[in-house]
Structure formats: C-alpha cells, structure tokens
C-alpha cells in the first residue's frame, strides 16, 4: 500500500503518515473527529493518513486470504465508520481491501459497497486510484 501512496506523489511524514491515531490527527490539524471516536471514548488508529490542501483521508487496508467471521465484522464496522466520517467536514474514510476471503463474504462486502463511496481493491491501486481520490 505504501508504495502506491508514494507513487501517487505523497511524501512520508509530510503529506502521508503511517499508523496515526485519531487524537494525533485532531492535534496535528485541529479537526474534530469525535463523531468517529465515540465522543473521544474510542481511540481508532488508521493504517495511513493522507493530508492534502483540502482534505484529510483516513485509510484502512487489509487482505483476506480466507473467509470467516472477521470479514463480516470488518465490513460492518467500516460501513459504520464511513457513515460517521461522512458527517465530518474535511475528513474522508477510505478502505483498500482484497483477497479470496471475500468470496464467501461477498454479500456483506456488497452491502458495504452500496453505502461506502471509497472502497477499493489492489487492481484499483495499480490503476492509480489514490491519485484520483486523494486530491
């Protein structure tokens, strides 16, 4: 994932950051993320955060080689997170996921696709979707 972010022109610790907690994002850019932190009671960590002149992108990444209940819970959790993030001006949640495991959980993934604007796979990354989304 990081190589795709770099390829899109983002610079580590300047325009993109690894493993950043909500409180760190709030402190660094003075943005209220209480809608996704359960009013400060939950400390979410994003795999990557990209900062552009107009938006902060909180990014989660995962790959599932096999099925199981974890995929269904992840899809539900990220659907909720996306809905909460949609209420925050200047913040967008993005999910990159892939793997054969989604075959058995395709209905949950499809349900998440229906409500989440920014969900992508490895092929999307190879096609340069980061540059298109993170402007």
PDB file of C-alpha atoms in Angstrom:
ATOM      1  CA  UNK A   1       0.000   0.000   0.000  1.00  0.00           C
ATOM      2  CA  UNK A   2       2.720   2.429   0.957  1.00  0.00           C
ATOM      3  CA  UNK A   3       4.425   2.078  -2.426  1.00  0.00           C
ATOM      4  CA  UNK A   4       1.177   3.116  -4.163  1.00  0.00           C
ATOM      5  CA  UNK A   5       0.890   6.166  -1.902  1.00  0.00           C
ATOM      6  CA  UNK A   6       4.480   7.173  -2.710  1.00  0.00           C
ATOM      7  CA  UNK A   7       3.901   6.550  -6.421  1.00  0.00           C
ATOM      8  CA  UNK A   8       0.966   8.988  -6.248  1.00  0.00           C
ATOM      9  CA  UNK A   9       3.440  11.662  -5.131  1.00  0.00           C
ATOM     10  CA  UNK A  10       2.813  11.760  -1.387  1.00  0.00           C
ATOM     11  CA  UNK A  11       5.803  12.131   0.947  1.00  0.00           C
ATOM     12  CA  UNK A  12       6.149  10.246   4.238  1.00  0.00           C
ATOM     13  CA  UNK A  13       5.690  12.428   7.321  1.00  0.00           C
ATOM     14  CA  UNK A  14       4.889  15.405   5.089  1.00  0.00           C
ATOM     15  CA  UNK A  15       1.736  14.549   3.133  1.00  0.00           C
ATOM     16  CA  UNK A  16       1.156  10.997   4.340  1.00  0.00           C
ATOM     17  CA  UNK A  17       1.585   9.325   7.700  1.00  0.00           C
ATOM     18  CA  UNK A  18       1.605   5.715   8.898  1.00  0.00           C
ATOM     19  CA  UNK A  19      -0.367   4.329  11.836  1.00  0.00           C
ATOM     20  CA  UNK A  20      -1.905   7.535  13.088  1.00  0.00           C
ATOM     21  CA  UNK A  21      -4.369   7.698  15.981  1.00  0.00           C
ATOM     22  CA  UNK A  22      -7.464   9.902  15.999  1.00  0.00           C
ATOM     23  CA  UNK A  23      -6.057  12.098  18.783  1.00  0.00           C
ATOM     24  CA  UNK A  24      -2.875  12.658  16.729  1.00  0.00           C
ATOM     25  CA  UNK A  25      -4.915  13.715  13.683  1.00  0.00           C
ATOM     26  CA  UNK A  26      -7.021  16.023  15.861  1.00  0.00           C
ATOM     27  CA  UNK A  27      -3.949  17.636  17.433  1.00  0.00           C
ATOM     28  CA  UNK A  28      -1.991  17.970  14.187  1.00  0.00           C
ATOM     29  CA  UNK A  29      -4.746  19.515  12.061  1.00  0.00           C
ATOM     30  CA  UNK A  30      -7.247  20.809  14.641  1.00  0.00           C
ATOM     31  CA  UNK A  31     -10.157  18.751  13.293  1.00  0.00           C
ATOM     32  CA  UNK A  32     -12.991  17.404  15.424  1.00  0.00           C
ATOM     33  CA  UNK A  33     -13.171  13.634  14.889  1.00  0.00           C
ATOM     34  CA  UNK A  34     -15.435  12.937  17.859  1.00  0.00           C
ATOM     35  CA  UNK A  35     -18.084  11.503  15.500  1.00  0.00           C
ATOM     36  CA  UNK A  36     -15.780   8.552  14.772  1.00  0.00           C
ATOM     37  CA  UNK A  37     -14.218   8.255  18.222  1.00  0.00           C
ATOM     38  CA  UNK A  38     -17.483   7.825  20.161  1.00  0.00           C
ATOM     39  CA  UNK A  39     -17.045  11.349  21.561  1.00  0.00           C
ATOM     40  CA  UNK A  40     -13.413  10.636  22.481  1.00  0.00           C
ATOM     41  CA  UNK A  41     -14.066   7.283  24.181  1.00  0.00           C
ATOM     42  CA  UNK A  42     -12.554   5.142  21.407  1.00  0.00           C
ATOM     43  CA  UNK A  43      -9.003   5.509  20.115  1.00  0.00           C
ATOM     44  CA  UNK A  44      -9.034   4.434  16.459  1.00  0.00           C
ATOM     45  CA  UNK A  45      -5.765   4.091  14.580  1.00  0.00           C
ATOM     46  CA  UNK A  46      -5.702   4.436  10.805  1.00  0.00           C
ATOM     47  CA  UNK A  47      -3.153   2.456   8.794  1.00  0.00           C
ATOM     48  CA  UNK A  48      -2.381   5.553   6.731  1.00  0.00           C
ATOM     49  CA  UNK A  49      -3.446   9.182   6.728  1.00  0.00           C
ATOM     50  CA  UNK A  50      -3.050  11.359   3.644  1.00  0.00           C
ATOM     51  CA  UNK A  51      -3.295  15.132   4.029  1.00  0.00           C
ATOM     52  CA  UNK A  52      -3.997  17.338   1.041  1.00  0.00           C
ATOM     53  CA  UNK A  53      -4.761  21.045   0.948  1.00  0.00           C
ATOM     54  CA  UNK A  54      -8.498  20.395   1.189  1.00  0.00           C
ATOM     55  CA  UNK A  55      -8.969  17.007   2.879  1.00  0.00           C
ATOM     56  CA  UNK A  56      -7.660  14.506   5.417  1.00  0.00           C
ATOM     57  CA  UNK A  57      -8.031  10.887   4.311  1.00  0.00           C
ATOM     58  CA  UNK A  58      -8.112   8.164   6.974  1.00  0.00           C
ATOM     59  CA  UNK A  59      -7.154   4.910   5.275  1.00  0.00           C
ATOM     60  CA  UNK A  60      -7.602   1.296   6.363  1.00  0.00           C
ATOM     61  CA  UNK A  61      -6.018  -1.579   4.463  1.00  0.00           C
ATOM     62  CA  UNK A  62      -6.408  -5.338   4.706  1.00  0.00           C
ATOM     63  CA  UNK A  63      -6.158  -8.539   2.684  1.00  0.00           C
ATOM     64  CA  UNK A  64      -8.065 -11.719   3.457  1.00  0.00           C
ATOM     65  CA  UNK A  65      -6.701 -14.990   2.107  1.00  0.00           C
ATOM     66  CA  UNK A  66      -9.562 -16.980   3.613  1.00  0.00           C
ATOM     67  CA  UNK A  67     -13.111 -16.434   4.795  1.00  0.00           C
ATOM     68  CA  UNK A  68     -14.541 -16.253   8.275  1.00  0.00           C
ATOM     69  CA  UNK A  69     -16.476 -14.118  10.677  1.00  0.00           C
ATOM     70  CA  UNK A  70     -13.706 -11.480  10.796  1.00  0.00           C
ATOM     71  CA  UNK A  71     -14.566 -10.312   7.275  1.00  0.00           C
ATOM     72  CA  UNK A  72     -18.236  -9.830   8.091  1.00  0.00           C
ATOM     73  CA  UNK A  73     -17.413  -7.880  11.250  1.00  0.00           C
ATOM     74  CA  UNK A  74     -14.850  -5.753   9.407  1.00  0.00           C
ATOM     75  CA  UNK A  75     -17.353  -4.905   6.659  1.00  0.00           C
ATOM     76  CA  UNK A  76     -19.999  -3.892   9.241  1.00  0.00           C
ATOM     77  CA  UNK A  77     -17.501  -1.904  11.277  1.00  0.00           C
ATOM     78  CA  UNK A  78     -16.124   0.005   8.283  1.00  0.00           C
ATOM     79  CA  UNK A  79     -19.614   0.705   6.962  1.00  0.00           C
ATOM     80  CA  UNK A  80     -20.425   2.354  10.303  1.00  0.00           C
ATOM     81  CA  UNK A  81     -17.112   4.216  10.336  1.00  0.00           C
ATOM     82  CA  UNK A  82     -17.743   5.506   6.825  1.00  0.00           C
ATOM     83  CA  UNK A  83     -21.217   6.757   7.753  1.00  0.00           C
ATOM     84  CA  UNK A  84     -19.792   8.551  10.802  1.00  0.00           C
ATOM     85  CA  UNK A  85     -16.920  10.032   8.773  1.00  0.00           C
ATOM     86  CA  UNK A  86     -19.416  11.399   6.246  1.00  0.00           C
ATOM     87  CA  UNK A  87     -20.645  13.809   8.950  1.00  0.00           C
ATOM     88  CA  UNK A  88     -17.196  15.423   9.343  1.00  0.00           C
ATOM     89  CA  UNK A  89     -16.196  18.287   7.048  1.00  0.00           C
ATOM     90  CA  UNK A  90     -12.643  17.903   5.796  1.00  0.00           C
ATOM     91  CA  UNK A  91     -12.325  14.168   6.539  1.00  0.00           C
ATOM     92  CA  UNK A  92     -12.859  11.138   4.293  1.00  0.00           C
ATOM     93  CA  UNK A  93     -12.599   7.449   5.181  1.00  0.00           C
ATOM     94  CA  UNK A  94     -11.054   5.197   2.509  1.00  0.00           C
ATOM     95  CA  UNK A  95     -10.837   1.387   2.615  1.00  0.00           C
ATOM     96  CA  UNK A  96      -8.497  -0.719   0.489  1.00  0.00           C
ATOM     97  CA  UNK A  97      -9.240  -4.429   0.749  1.00  0.00           C
ATOM     98  CA  UNK A  98      -8.805  -7.545  -1.340  1.00  0.00           C
ATOM     99  CA  UNK A  99      -8.338 -11.297  -1.185  1.00  0.00           C
ATOM    100  CA  UNK A 100     -10.074 -14.600  -1.879  1.00  0.00           C
ATOM    101  CA  UNK A 101     -11.666 -14.498   1.548  1.00  0.00           C
ATOM    102  CA  UNK A 102     -14.232 -12.016   0.283  1.00  0.00           C
ATOM    103  CA  UNK A 103     -15.705 -14.707  -1.997  1.00  0.00           C
ATOM    104  CA  UNK A 104     -17.508 -16.309   0.944  1.00  0.00           C
ATOM    105  CA  UNK A 105     -18.441 -12.922   2.447  1.00  0.00           C
ATOM    106  CA  UNK A 106     -19.402 -11.216  -0.798  1.00  0.00           C
ATOM    107  CA  UNK A 107     -22.901 -10.318   0.383  1.00  0.00           C
ATOM    108  CA  UNK A 108     -21.563  -8.340   3.353  1.00  0.00           C
ATOM    109  CA  UNK A 109     -18.972  -6.699   1.123  1.00  0.00           C
ATOM    110  CA  UNK A 110     -21.648  -5.848  -1.452  1.00  0.00           C
ATOM    111  CA  UNK A 111     -23.804  -4.298   1.268  1.00  0.00           C
ATOM    112  CA  UNK A 112     -20.840  -2.153   2.308  1.00  0.00           C
ATOM    113  CA  UNK A 113     -20.181  -1.175  -1.332  1.00  0.00           C
ATOM    114  CA  UNK A 114     -23.757   0.104  -1.506  1.00  0.00           C
ATOM    115  CA  UNK A 115     -23.192   2.674   1.269  1.00  0.00           C
ATOM    116  CA  UNK A 116     -19.453   3.382   1.156  1.00  0.00           C
ATOM    117  CA  UNK A 117     -18.127   5.737  -1.509  1.00  0.00           C
ATOM    118  CA  UNK A 118     -14.431   4.925  -1.134  1.00  0.00           C
ATOM    119  CA  UNK A 119     -13.735   1.186  -1.131  1.00  0.00           C
ATOM    120  CA  UNK A 120     -11.096  -0.173  -3.495  1.00  0.00           C
ATOM    121  CA  UNK A 121      -9.022  -3.265  -4.291  1.00  0.00           C
ATOM    122  CA  UNK A 122      -5.474  -3.981  -5.467  1.00  0.00           C
ATOM    123  CA  UNK A 123      -6.389  -3.559  -9.140  1.00  0.00           C
ATOM    124  CA  UNK A 124      -7.771  -0.096  -8.355  1.00  0.00           C
ATOM    125  CA  UNK A 125      -4.469   0.792  -6.665  1.00  0.00           C
ATOM    126  CA  UNK A 126      -2.486  -0.463  -9.663  1.00  0.00           C
ATOM    127  CA  UNK A 127      -4.688   1.726 -11.879  1.00  0.00           C
ATOM    128  CA  UNK A 128      -3.792   4.834  -9.836  1.00  0.00           C
ATOM    129  CA  UNK A 129      -6.980   5.339  -7.855  1.00  0.00           C
ATOM    130  CA  UNK A 130      -5.071   7.043  -4.999  1.00  0.00           C
ATOM    131  CA  UNK A 131      -4.250   9.989  -7.239  1.00  0.00           C
ATOM    132  CA  UNK A 132      -7.890  10.224  -8.317  1.00  0.00           C
ATOM    133  CA  UNK A 133      -9.358  10.003  -4.804  1.00  0.00           C
ATOM    134  CA  UNK A 134      -6.810  11.929  -2.733  1.00  0.00           C
ATOM    135  CA  UNK A 135      -6.718  15.335  -4.389  1.00  0.00           C
TER     136      UNK A 135
END
